[in-house]
Short mmCIF file of C-alpha atoms in Angstrom, two decimals:
data_model
loop_
_atom_site.label_atom_id
_atom_site.label_comp_id
_atom_site.label_asym_id
_atom_site.label_seq_id
_atom_site.Cartn_x
_atom_site.Cartn_y
_atom_site.Cartn_z
CA MET L 23 0.00 0.00 0.00
CA ASN L 24 1.00 3.64 -0.16
CA ALA L 25 1.23 3.20 3.57
CA VAL L 26 4.50 1.47 3.01
CA ALA L 27 6.09 4.60 1.65
CA GLY L 28 8.04 6.93 3.87
CA THR L 29 10.18 6.38 6.85
CA ALA L 30 7.40 7.06 9.28
CA THR L 31 5.67 3.82 8.39
CA ALA L 32 8.83 1.77 8.77
CA VAL L 33 8.46 1.84 12.54
CA PRO L 34 5.48 0.06 14.10
CA ALA L 35 3.08 2.05 16.21
CA PRO L 36 3.47 1.65 19.94
CA PRO L 37 1.32 -1.07 21.44
CA ALA L 38 -2.02 -0.27 22.95
CA ASN L 39 -2.12 0.29 26.68
CA LEU L 40 -4.40 -2.74 27.04
CA PRO L 41 -3.22 -5.18 24.36
CA TRP L 42 -5.41 -8.03 25.59
CA LEU L 43 -8.44 -5.86 24.91
CA GLY L 44 -7.13 -5.53 21.36
CA ILE L 45 -7.06 -9.32 21.01
CA VAL L 46 -10.61 -9.60 22.35
CA ALA L 47 -11.68 -6.87 19.92
CA VAL L 48 -10.15 -8.87 17.07
CA LEU L 49 -12.08 -11.95 18.13
CA VAL L 50 -15.44 -10.27 18.74
CA GLY L 51 -15.34 -8.12 15.61
CA ALA L 52 -14.35 -10.96 13.32
CA VAL L 53 -16.87 -13.39 14.85
CA ALA L 54 -19.61 -10.78 14.44
CA THR L 55 -18.72 -10.31 10.77
CA THR L 56 -18.69 -14.01 9.92
CA LEU L 57 -21.72 -14.82 12.05
CA THR L 58 -23.85 -12.05 10.55
CA SER L 59 -23.12 -13.20 7.01
CA ARG L 60 -23.91 -16.84 7.77
CA LEU L 61 -27.03 -16.07 9.82
CA THR L 62 -28.46 -14.00 6.99
CA SER L 63 -27.98 -16.87 4.55
CA ILE L 64 -29.41 -19.54 6.86
CA GLY L 65 -32.42 -17.42 7.85
CA LEU L 66 -33.10 -16.29 4.28
CA ALA L 67 -36.44 -18.11 4.02
CA ASP L 68 -37.71 -16.35 7.15
CA LEU L 69 -36.52 -12.99 5.85
CA ARG L 70 -38.20 -13.48 2.47
CA GLY L 71 -41.45 -14.40 4.18
CA ALA L 72 -41.32 -11.38 6.48
CA ILE L 73 -41.14 -8.88 3.63
CA GLY L 74 -43.03 -10.87 1.00
CA ALA L 75 -40.06 -11.34 -1.33
CA GLY L 76 -39.78 -14.19 -3.83
CA PHE L 77 -36.85 -16.59 -4.16
CA ASP L 78 -35.01 -14.62 -6.86
CA GLU L 79 -35.51 -11.24 -5.22
CA GLY L 80 -34.59 -12.54 -1.77
CA ALA L 81 -31.32 -13.98 -3.07
CA TRP L 82 -29.93 -10.44 -3.15
CA ILE L 83 -30.31 -9.98 0.63
CA PRO L 84 -27.14 -11.89 1.68
CA THR L 85 -25.33 -10.74 -1.47
CA ALA L 86 -25.83 -7.09 -0.50
CA PHE L 87 -24.14 -7.67 2.85
CA SER L 88 -21.16 -9.71 1.61
CA ALA L 89 -20.54 -7.56 -1.47
CA SER L 90 -20.47 -4.44 0.72
CA GLN L 91 -17.83 -6.08 2.88
CA MET L 92 -15.77 -6.76 -0.23
CA MET L 93 -16.18 -3.15 -1.36
CA ILE L 94 -15.14 -1.53 1.90
CA GLY L 95 -12.19 -3.84 2.57
CA PRO L 96 -9.56 -2.09 0.41
CA LEU L 97 -11.07 1.33 1.15
CA ALA L 98 -10.90 0.61 4.89
CA ILE L 99 -7.16 0.13 4.49
CA PHE L 100 -6.84 3.60 2.97
CA LEU L 101 -9.15 5.18 5.55
CA GLY L 102 -7.39 3.41 8.41
CA ARG L 103 -4.03 4.67 7.22
CA ALA L 104 -5.33 8.23 6.97
CA PHE L 105 -7.72 8.49 9.94
CA THR L 106 -6.16 5.68 12.09
CA PRO L 107 -7.76 2.24 12.59
CA ARG L 108 -9.32 3.27 15.88
CA ARG L 109 -11.49 6.01 14.34
CA VAL L 110 -12.53 3.89 11.35
CA LEU L 111 -13.41 0.89 13.51
CA LEU L 112 -15.44 2.99 15.93
CA VAL L 113 -17.45 4.54 13.08
CA GLY L 114 -17.86 1.15 11.44
CA CYS L 115 -19.10 -0.33 14.70
CA VAL L 116 -21.76 2.37 15.08
CA VAL L 117 -22.95 2.05 11.47
CA TYR L 118 -23.10 -1.73 11.81
CA GLY L 119 -25.02 -1.68 15.10
CA VAL L 120 -27.60 0.88 13.94
CA ALA L 121 -28.20 -0.83 10.58
CA GLU L 122 -28.62 -4.26 12.20
CA PHE L 123 -31.15 -2.78 14.65
CA LEU L 124 -33.24 -1.24 11.85
CA ILE L 125 -33.26 -4.21 9.43
CA PRO L 126 -36.21 -6.06 11.11
CA TYR L 127 -38.31 -2.91 10.67
CA SER L 128 -37.78 -2.90 6.88
CA PRO L 129 -41.15 -2.37 5.16
CA ASP L 130 -39.98 -3.84 1.84
CA LEU L 131 -37.13 -5.59 0.07
CA ARG L 132 -35.46 -2.39 -1.17
CA THR L 133 -35.16 -0.96 2.33
CA MET L 134 -33.78 -4.23 3.70
CA ILE L 135 -31.13 -4.40 0.97
CA VAL L 136 -30.07 -0.79 1.62
CA LEU L 137 -29.71 -1.50 5.33
CA GLN L 138 -27.82 -4.70 4.54
CA ILE L 139 -25.39 -2.62 2.47
CA PHE L 140 -24.79 -0.25 5.40
CA ALA L 141 -24.34 -3.20 7.77
CA GLY L 142 -21.81 -4.72 5.36
CA LEU L 143 -19.91 -1.46 4.99
CA GLY L 144 -19.70 -1.06 8.75
CA SER L 145 -18.65 -4.62 9.57
CA GLY L 146 -16.35 -4.85 6.55
CA THR L 147 -13.86 -2.62 8.33
CA PHE L 148 -13.39 -5.09 11.18
CA ILE L 149 -11.27 -7.84 9.67
CA PRO L 150 -8.75 -5.96 7.45
CA LEU L 151 -7.96 -3.38 10.11
CA THR L 152 -7.83 -5.83 13.00
CA ALA L 153 -5.48 -8.06 10.98
CA SER L 154 -3.08 -5.17 10.56
CA PHE L 155 -3.62 -4.27 14.23
CA ILE L 156 -2.29 -7.69 15.24
CA LEU L 157 0.77 -7.23 13.08
CA LEU L 158 1.58 -3.65 14.01
CA ASN L 159 0.39 -3.07 17.56
CA LEU L 160 0.42 -6.21 19.66
CA PRO L 161 3.58 -7.11 21.58
CA ARG L 162 5.41 -9.91 19.82
CA ASN L 163 4.74 -12.44 22.56
CA LEU L 164 0.98 -11.91 22.03
CA TRP L 165 1.12 -12.14 18.26
CA PRO L 166 0.27 -15.88 17.96
CA TRP L 167 -2.61 -15.43 20.40
CA GLY L 168 -4.09 -12.62 18.36
CA LEU L 169 -3.80 -14.70 15.19
CA ALA L 170 -5.37 -17.71 16.87
CA ALA L 171 -8.34 -15.55 17.88
CA TYR L 172 -8.48 -14.17 14.35
CA ALA L 173 -8.46 -17.65 12.74
CA MET L 174 -10.93 -19.10 15.23
CA ASN L 175 -13.63 -16.61 14.32
CA ILE L 176 -14.21 -17.99 10.83
CA ILE L 177 -14.84 -21.56 11.96
CA LEU L 178 -16.68 -20.60 15.13
CA GLY L 179 -18.94 -18.05 13.43
CA LEU L 180 -19.81 -20.25 10.46
CA ASN L 181 -20.72 -23.31 12.49
CA VAL L 182 -22.61 -21.80 15.41
CA ALA L 183 -24.93 -19.81 13.12
CA SER L 184 -27.35 -22.69 12.45
CA SER L 185 -27.98 -23.24 16.15
CA LEU L 186 -28.54 -19.54 16.81
CA GLU L 187 -30.85 -19.02 13.86
CA GLY L 188 -32.92 -22.08 14.72
CA TRP L 189 -33.21 -21.03 18.35
CA TYR L 190 -34.27 -17.49 17.45
CA VAL L 191 -36.94 -18.64 15.01
CA GLU L 192 -38.38 -21.33 17.29
CA HIS L 193 -38.19 -19.63 20.68
CA VAL L 194 -38.24 -15.85 20.13
CA THR L 195 -38.44 -14.14 16.74
CA TRP L 196 -36.34 -13.94 13.57
CA ASP L 197 -35.71 -10.26 14.38
CA TRP L 198 -32.98 -11.38 16.77
CA ILE L 199 -30.93 -12.66 13.83
CA PHE L 200 -30.07 -8.97 13.44
CA TRP L 201 -30.70 -7.53 16.90
CA GLN L 202 -28.06 -9.81 18.42
CA ASN L 203 -25.50 -7.90 16.34
CA THR L 204 -26.65 -4.61 17.81
CA VAL L 205 -26.14 -6.11 21.28
CA VAL L 206 -22.63 -7.23 20.25
CA ALA L 207 -21.85 -3.76 18.89
CA PHE L 208 -21.94 -2.20 22.37
CA PRO L 209 -19.07 -4.19 23.94
CA LEU L 210 -17.24 -4.13 20.61
CA PHE L 211 -17.33 -0.32 20.65
CA ALA L 212 -15.88 -0.32 24.16
CA LEU L 213 -13.14 -2.77 23.15
CA TYR L 214 -12.12 -0.60 20.22
CA TRP L 215 -12.30 2.53 22.38
CA PHE L 216 -10.04 1.24 25.16
CA GLY L 217 -7.99 -1.42 23.32
CA LEU L 218 -6.75 0.55 20.30
CA ARG L 219 -4.11 3.24 20.33
CA ARG L 220 -5.08 6.90 19.93
CA LEU L 221 -3.03 8.25 17.02
CA PRO L 222 -3.21 11.54 15.10
CA ILE L 223 -4.78 11.83 11.65
CA ASP L 224 -2.20 11.57 8.88
CA ARG L 225 -3.25 14.63 6.87
CA ASP L 226 -0.36 14.34 4.40
CA TYR L 227 -1.43 10.83 3.44
CA LEU L 228 -5.06 11.95 3.28
CA ARG L 229 -4.11 14.60 0.72
CA GLY L 230 -1.70 12.48 -1.30
CA GLY L 231 -3.06 8.95 -0.86
CA ASP L 232 -4.37 7.04 -3.85
CA PHE L 233 -8.05 6.89 -2.96
CA ARG L 234 -9.00 6.73 -6.65
CA GLY L 235 -6.93 3.61 -7.22
CA MET L 236 -8.33 1.89 -4.15
CA LEU L 237 -11.88 2.71 -5.27
CA ILE L 238 -11.27 1.26 -8.74
CA GLY L 239 -9.72 -1.91 -7.32
CA ALA L 240 -12.46 -2.35 -4.73
CA SER L 241 -15.16 -1.91 -7.39
CA GLY L 242 -13.54 -4.54 -9.61
CA PHE L 243 -13.32 -7.11 -6.82
CA THR L 244 -16.90 -6.37 -5.76
CA LEU L 245 -18.37 -6.87 -9.25
CA ILE L 246 -16.57 -10.19 -9.62
CA PHE L 247 -17.75 -11.21 -6.16
CA ILE L 248 -21.40 -10.44 -7.02
CA GLY L 249 -21.05 -12.38 -10.28
CA LEU L 250 -19.74 -15.40 -8.41
CA ASP L 251 -22.41 -15.13 -5.72
CA GLN L 252 -25.30 -15.00 -8.20
CA GLY L 253 -23.71 -17.21 -10.85
CA ASP L 254 -25.22 -20.58 -9.95
CA ARG L 255 -28.72 -19.16 -9.48
CA LEU L 256 -28.63 -17.41 -12.86
CA ASP L 257 -26.88 -20.29 -14.69
CA TRP L 258 -23.51 -18.59 -15.05
CA PHE L 259 -22.57 -17.60 -18.58
CA SER L 260 -26.13 -18.09 -19.81
CA SER L 261 -27.02 -14.97 -17.85
CA PRO L 262 -26.21 -11.57 -19.42
CA LEU L 263 -26.09 -10.07 -15.90
CA VAL L 264 -23.44 -12.51 -14.67
CA VAL L 265 -21.36 -12.09 -17.82
CA THR L 266 -21.59 -8.29 -17.52
CA LEU L 267 -20.61 -8.30 -13.85
CA LEU L 268 -17.61 -10.56 -14.40
CA ALA L 269 -16.46 -8.68 -17.51
CA LEU L 270 -16.72 -5.25 -15.86
CA GLY L 271 -14.94 -6.58 -12.79
CA VAL L 272 -12.02 -7.89 -14.84
CA ILE L 273 -11.83 -4.60 -16.79
CA LEU L 274 -11.75 -2.55 -13.59
CA LEU L 275 -9.05 -4.76 -12.11
CA GLY L 276 -7.03 -4.27 -15.30
CA LEU L 277 -7.46 -0.51 -15.01
CA PHE L 278 -6.45 -0.71 -11.36
CA LEU L 279 -3.21 -2.53 -12.22
CA LEU L 280 -2.51 -0.05 -15.03
CA HIS L 281 -3.19 2.88 -12.72
CA GLU L 282 -0.92 1.51 -10.00
CA SER L 283 1.91 0.96 -12.47
CA THR L 284 1.97 4.69 -13.25
CA LEU L 285 2.43 5.82 -9.63
CA ASP L 286 5.75 6.44 -7.91
CA THR L 287 4.26 5.14 -4.65
CA PRO L 288 1.44 2.72 -5.57
CA SER L 289 -1.33 1.90 -3.14
CA VAL L 290 -0.54 -1.80 -3.34
CA ASP L 291 2.97 -3.00 -2.65
CA PHE L 292 3.26 -5.50 -5.50
CA GLY L 293 6.76 -6.28 -4.31
CA LEU L 294 5.17 -8.13 -1.42
CA LEU L 295 3.18 -10.35 -3.80
CA VAL L 296 6.33 -11.59 -5.54
CA ARG L 297 8.27 -12.08 -2.32
CA ARG L 298 9.37 -15.65 -1.60
CA ASN L 299 6.51 -17.97 -0.56
CA VAL L 300 3.87 -15.23 -0.58
CA PHE L 301 1.92 -16.46 -3.62
CA LEU L 302 1.89 -20.01 -2.22
CA LEU L 303 0.67 -18.68 1.12
CA ILE L 304 -2.20 -16.83 -0.55
CA VAL L 305 -3.19 -20.06 -2.33
CA LEU L 306 -3.02 -21.90 0.99
CA VAL L 307 -5.31 -19.31 2.61
CA LEU L 308 -7.78 -19.83 -0.25
CA ALA L 309 -7.53 -23.62 0.13
CA THR L 310 -8.12 -23.38 3.87
CA ARG L 311 -11.15 -21.17 3.37
CA PHE L 312 -12.49 -23.71 0.86
CA LEU L 313 -12.12 -26.52 3.41
CA VAL L 314 -13.85 -24.47 6.14
CA THR L 315 -16.73 -23.75 3.76
CA SER L 316 -16.93 -27.43 2.79
CA SER L 317 -17.21 -28.55 6.43
CA ASN L 318 -20.10 -26.21 7.03
CA THR L 319 -21.95 -26.39 3.72
CA LEU L 320 -21.86 -30.10 2.88
CA VAL L 321 -23.01 -31.39 6.26
CA ALA L 322 -25.71 -28.74 6.65
CA ASN L 323 -27.09 -29.30 3.14
CA TYR L 324 -27.20 -33.08 3.62
CA LEU L 325 -29.02 -32.88 6.95
CA ILE L 326 -31.58 -30.42 5.57
CA GLN L 327 -32.15 -31.97 2.14
CA VAL L 328 -31.93 -35.69 2.95
CA ARG L 329 -32.78 -35.96 6.64
CA GLY L 330 -35.23 -33.04 6.66
CA LEU L 331 -33.76 -31.42 9.77
CA ARG L 332 -34.44 -27.86 10.88
CA PRO L 333 -31.60 -25.33 11.36
CA LEU L 334 -31.60 -25.85 15.14
CA GLU L 335 -31.16 -29.60 14.66
CA VAL L 336 -28.47 -29.06 12.04
CA GLY L 337 -26.64 -26.79 14.45
CA SER L 338 -26.22 -29.59 16.98
CA ALA L 339 -24.00 -31.42 14.47
CA LEU L 340 -22.01 -28.34 13.52
CA LEU L 341 -21.26 -27.61 17.16
CA TRP L 342 -18.71 -30.42 16.89
CA VAL L 343 -16.73 -27.95 14.81
CA ALA L 344 -17.61 -24.74 16.66
CA LEU L 345 -17.26 -25.49 20.38
CA PRO L 346 -13.86 -27.26 20.28
CA GLN L 347 -12.41 -24.01 18.92
CA LEU L 348 -12.35 -22.68 22.47
CA ILE L 349 -9.72 -25.32 23.28
CA ILE L 350 -8.10 -25.81 19.86
CA ALA L 351 -7.26 -22.14 19.17
CA PRO L 352 -5.30 -21.48 22.41
CA THR L 353 -3.47 -24.79 21.96
CA VAL L 354 -2.48 -23.80 18.42
CA ALA L 355 -1.25 -20.42 19.66
CA TRP L 356 0.90 -22.17 22.28
CA LEU L 357 2.31 -24.61 19.71
CA LEU L 358 3.28 -21.95 17.17
CA ASN L 359 5.87 -20.55 19.56
CA ARG L 360 7.49 -23.98 19.72
CA ILE L 361 7.32 -25.66 16.29
CA ASP L 362 8.05 -24.72 12.69
CA ALA L 363 4.96 -23.10 11.19
CA ARG L 364 5.40 -25.05 7.95
CA PHE L 365 5.11 -28.32 9.85
CA ALA L 366 1.96 -27.01 11.54
CA ILE L 367 0.43 -26.04 8.17
CA GLY L 368 1.08 -29.45 6.66
CA THR L 369 -0.17 -31.26 9.76
CA GLY L 370 -3.34 -29.18 9.76
CA PHE L 371 -4.11 -30.01 6.13
CA ALA L 372 -3.42 -33.70 6.78
CA ILE L 373 -5.76 -33.82 9.80
CA ALA L 374 -8.54 -31.97 7.97
CA THR L 375 -8.16 -34.23 4.93
CA THR L 376 -8.50 -37.28 7.17
CA GLY L 377 -11.76 -35.84 8.48
CA PHE L 378 -13.13 -35.38 4.96
CA LEU L 379 -12.10 -38.92 3.96
CA LEU L 380 -13.94 -40.30 7.00
CA ALA L 381 -17.06 -38.45 5.88
CA THR L 382 -16.98 -40.22 2.50
CA GLY L 383 -18.50 -43.22 4.29
CA ILE L 384 -21.80 -41.32 4.30
CA THR L 385 -25.07 -43.12 3.51
CA SER L 386 -28.62 -41.84 3.25
CA GLN L 387 -29.20 -43.19 6.78
CA TRP L 388 -26.59 -41.01 8.47
CA ALA L 389 -27.77 -38.63 11.19
CA GLU L 390 -25.97 -35.73 12.83
CA GLY L 391 -24.13 -37.98 15.29
CA ASN L 392 -22.43 -39.90 12.48
CA PHE L 393 -20.49 -36.79 11.49
CA SER L 394 -19.06 -36.03 14.93
CA VAL L 395 -15.59 -37.61 14.57
CA ALA L 396 -15.12 -36.35 11.01
CA LEU L 397 -16.18 -32.82 11.95
CA LEU L 398 -13.94 -32.80 15.02
CA LEU L 399 -10.91 -33.73 12.90
CA GLN L 400 -11.84 -31.05 10.38
CA ALA L 401 -12.14 -28.48 13.18
CA VAL L 402 -8.68 -29.32 14.56
CA GLY L 403 -7.03 -29.37 11.14
CA GLU L 404 -8.62 -26.21 9.78
CA THR L 405 -7.84 -24.12 12.87
CA LEU L 406 -4.24 -25.36 12.91
CA GLU L 407 -3.63 -24.76 9.23
CA LEU L 408 -5.30 -21.34 9.03
CA THR L 409 -3.56 -19.96 12.11
CA ALA L 410 -0.20 -21.36 11.02
CA VAL L 411 -0.55 -20.05 7.45
CA ILE L 412 -1.23 -16.50 8.63
CA TYR L 413 1.50 -16.79 11.27
CA PHE L 414 4.07 -17.93 8.70
CA PHE L 415 2.79 -15.25 6.31
CA GLY L 416 3.71 -12.71 8.98
CA HIS L 417 7.37 -13.71 8.70
CA HIS L 418 7.35 -12.39 5.14
CA VAL L 419 6.17 -8.87 5.97
CA GLY L 420 7.74 -6.10 7.94
CA PRO L 421 5.92 -3.47 9.98
CA ALA L 422 5.66 -1.27 6.89
CA ASP L 423 3.72 -4.03 5.09
CA GLY L 424 1.05 -4.39 7.75
CA ILE L 425 -1.70 -2.55 5.87
CA THR L 426 -1.07 -4.52 2.67
CA PHE L 427 -1.12 -7.70 4.73
CA GLY L 428 -4.58 -6.85 6.09
CA ALA L 429 -5.92 -6.16 2.59
CA ILE L 430 -4.58 -9.46 1.24
CA ILE L 431 -6.04 -11.48 4.11
CA GLN L 432 -9.46 -9.81 3.80
CA THR L 433 -9.63 -10.34 0.04
CA ALA L 434 -8.46 -13.95 0.27
CA ARG L 435 -10.92 -14.62 3.08
CA LEU L 436 -13.96 -13.31 1.20
CA PHE L 437 -12.98 -14.68 -2.19
CA GLY L 438 -11.98 -18.04 -0.73
CA GLY L 439 -15.36 -18.39 0.96
CA GLU L 440 -17.26 -17.27 -2.12
CA LEU L 441 -15.29 -19.48 -4.49
CA GLY L 442 -15.75 -22.40 -2.11
CA THR L 443 -19.50 -21.87 -1.90
CA SER L 444 -19.90 -21.38 -5.67
CA VAL L 445 -17.77 -24.38 -6.58
CA LEU L 446 -19.44 -26.65 -4.03
CA ILE L 447 -22.98 -25.67 -5.04
CA MET L 448 -22.27 -26.12 -8.74
CA PHE L 449 -20.27 -29.32 -8.22
CA THR L 450 -22.86 -31.03 -5.99
CA ARG L 451 -25.73 -29.93 -8.26
CA LYS L 452 -24.07 -31.43 -11.33
CA ALA L 453 -23.10 -34.54 -9.34
CA GLU L 454 -26.68 -34.99 -8.14
CA GLN L 455 -28.00 -34.78 -11.71
CA TRP L 456 -25.43 -37.32 -12.85
CA HIS L 457 -26.17 -39.78 -10.04
CA SER L 458 -29.92 -39.32 -10.46
CA ASN L 459 -29.61 -40.19 -14.14
CA LEU L 460 -27.54 -43.31 -13.39
CA ILE L 461 -29.94 -44.52 -10.69
CA GLY L 462 -32.93 -43.75 -12.88
CA GLN L 463 -31.59 -46.03 -15.61
CA HIS L 464 -32.18 -48.98 -13.26
CA ILE L 465 -35.80 -48.02 -12.57
CA ILE L 466 -37.92 -49.20 -15.48
CA ALA L 467 -41.71 -49.05 -15.59
CA GLY L 468 -43.13 -52.54 -15.61
CA ASP L 469 -39.92 -54.16 -14.39
CA PRO L 470 -40.73 -56.71 -11.65
CA VAL L 471 -38.25 -55.20 -9.21
CA THR L 472 -39.66 -51.69 -9.71
CA THR L 473 -43.23 -52.95 -9.47
CA GLU L 474 -42.49 -54.81 -6.24
CA ARG L 475 -40.79 -51.73 -4.72
CA ILE L 476 -43.80 -49.53 -5.52
CA ALA L 477 -46.16 -52.19 -4.16
CA ALA L 478 -44.17 -52.34 -0.91
CA TYR L 479 -44.44 -48.58 -0.51
CA ALA L 480 -48.16 -48.74 -1.36
CA ARG L 481 -48.77 -51.35 1.35
CA ALA L 482 -46.90 -49.18 3.86
CA VAL L 483 -49.14 -46.15 3.19
CA GLY L 484 -52.28 -48.08 2.32
CA ALA L 485 -54.00 -47.45 5.63
CA ALA L 486 -53.68 -43.69 5.14
CA SER L 487 -54.82 -43.75 1.49
CA GLN L 488 -58.20 -43.85 -0.19
CA GLY L 489 -58.29 -46.77 -2.57
CA ALA L 490 -55.58 -48.80 -4.31
CA GLY L 491 -54.98 -46.13 -6.95
CA GLU L 492 -54.02 -43.46 -4.46
CA ALA L 493 -51.82 -45.87 -2.49
CA GLU L 494 -49.99 -46.87 -5.66
CA ALA L 495 -49.48 -43.21 -6.66
CA ARG L 496 -48.08 -42.42 -3.24
CA GLY L 497 -45.83 -45.47 -3.49
CA ALA L 498 -44.44 -44.20 -6.80
CA ALA L 499 -43.85 -40.78 -5.22
CA LEU L 500 -41.98 -42.40 -2.32
CA LEU L 501 -39.77 -44.28 -4.78
CA SER L 502 -38.98 -41.02 -6.54
CA THR L 503 -38.13 -39.43 -3.20
CA ALA L 504 -35.81 -42.32 -2.35
CA VAL L 505 -34.01 -41.89 -5.67
CA ARG L 506 -33.54 -38.16 -5.05
CA ALA L 507 -32.26 -38.81 -1.52
CA GLN L 508 -29.75 -41.38 -2.74
CA ALA L 509 -28.57 -39.15 -5.59
CA TYR L 510 -28.16 -36.20 -3.22
CA THR L 511 -26.27 -38.33 -0.71
CA LEU L 512 -23.86 -39.47 -3.42
CA SER L 513 -23.36 -35.86 -4.53
CA ILE L 514 -22.44 -34.89 -0.94
CA LEU L 515 -20.01 -37.83 -0.87
CA ASP L 516 -18.43 -36.44 -4.04
CA GLY L 517 -18.20 -33.06 -2.33
CA PHE L 518 -16.24 -34.61 0.53
CA LEU L 519 -13.93 -36.26 -2.01
CA LEU L 520 -13.38 -32.88 -3.69
CA ALA L 521 -12.51 -31.31 -0.33
CA SER L 522 -10.12 -34.21 0.33
CA CYS L 523 -8.36 -33.50 -2.98
CA VAL L 524 -7.99 -29.83 -2.02
CA GLY L 525 -6.53 -30.94 1.32
CA VAL L 526 -4.00 -33.22 -0.40
CA LEU L 527 -3.08 -30.32 -2.70
CA GLY L 528 -2.52 -28.17 0.39
CA VAL L 529 -0.13 -30.74 1.85
CA ALA L 530 1.75 -30.86 -1.46
CA LEU L 531 2.06 -27.06 -1.63
CA VAL L 532 3.52 -26.95 1.88
CA LEU L 533 6.45 -29.04 0.61
CA PHE L 534 7.42 -26.13 -1.67
CA LEU L 535 7.53 -23.55 1.14
CA ARG L 536 11.04 -22.36 1.88
CA GLU L 537 12.40 -20.41 4.81
CA SER L 538 11.09 -16.87 5.03
CA PRO L 539 13.30 -14.23 3.36
CA VAL L 540 15.48 -11.76 5.20
CA LEU L 541 13.60 -8.46 5.23
CA ALA L 542 15.07 -5.01 4.75
CA THR L 543 12.91 -3.84 7.65
CA PRO L 544 12.66 -5.73 10.96
CA PRO L 545 10.17 -8.61 10.83
CA ALA L 546 6.78 -7.95 12.32
CA VAL L 547 6.78 -11.27 14.16
CA PRO L 548 9.25 -13.14 16.35
CA PRO L 549 11.70 -15.39 14.51
CA LEU L 550 10.77 -18.98 13.79
CA PRO L 551 12.04 -21.46 16.38
CA PRO L 552 15.07 -23.52 15.32
CA PRO L 553 14.19 -26.89 13.73
#
């Protein structure tokens, strides 16, 4: 970033007076961001019903929130450099809390989407600025603990959302999907107020900073993000809207790169991107985000589509991933001060891959308890690998690179999650169609086996049917349902295999990681322990 220019940025800011409050702020802010996004997606049916929106119109509700986070991410880096992270985070916290409070009062879809945009803009400042806060402000002995809190939020927030949404809908009201975030905003404001350092506004950077370039880059990433988010629903390149969004996004990113190449002090420090190991580390962050998304999405979709469970019941299975984080994350932080981070990354990918391979034993009779061991292994592996990747990444950046580091992590986090969701949805949909076709080839009208199966179903529902004709029709419908359930189960199995392949790829990429380079500026993290 342009923040890397000048001697003033070569020296890290002094630590906050209460650094542990800074770590808690990192955790709470990042959990709130991830949890809000996931809760909105899970509770989408309730939201559509509350405002009378159809399926297609309602699909834009979660997109508005996530796309706004993508948009503000790079701009938050610029604003944080100019106005200081503390001011930007405090404003973002207020905007987020007020918008989340007002969303349940939305009279129509347009109002809800506008408020979702404001909520996304406010919460989108949390992760990029808190990531750079860890790097620049925490004492070095607290650095792994801050990163462990940072990494834990993604897995914890994603997997506890189902339980919360189900509890709100069944026991109180769906309004609390949003009002809980307003409640969280109060302590978060206090944490930012007391835990972050008071620094003066950098008026020179405000006058000379490349806000135009950051706006162009942010717009390009946001358009591509929206195209990916809506792509499966609109059938990808068959949709003029998706094609237009992706094309404009690529054009804007090209203009952004061209613009940056003309500046003496570009907003983005491209030298960091070509530094040893950095590209591999970005790919590993994307792979980790894909695995986290797979753990959450595949199990939840199976339990809802095949077993017919409600979100609250689905959440009881996903708690096997969420709750152990309270033990796993501190353990990982303790380990990273004692082992080589590259070994931790590879071990994390191996453990998570083992969890996905165990889940490939899935059948259409599995219930939430059958996933417990597999999900627990995935939770351990994903927390270990994500924390270790970001920790090792920190050995490749100096204090002057902290803002760029935050922007990279935020972009990789959002894009990794979106790519994971898009790929998994498209992959499992195509796999289900393929398996359904193969199974259907063995079901032939008039075949004795098919006739006997329908007759067995008809006898089972005969007492609740009026006449033999209705019983036989219901038996045929039950056979069709069984075929769909089996095809969907096999598609989820294929999804676990795909995640396993990504995990194996992650292990392979770790083998190519070399020792971190010697930096011209002092490293922002303590040195790696000797092998």
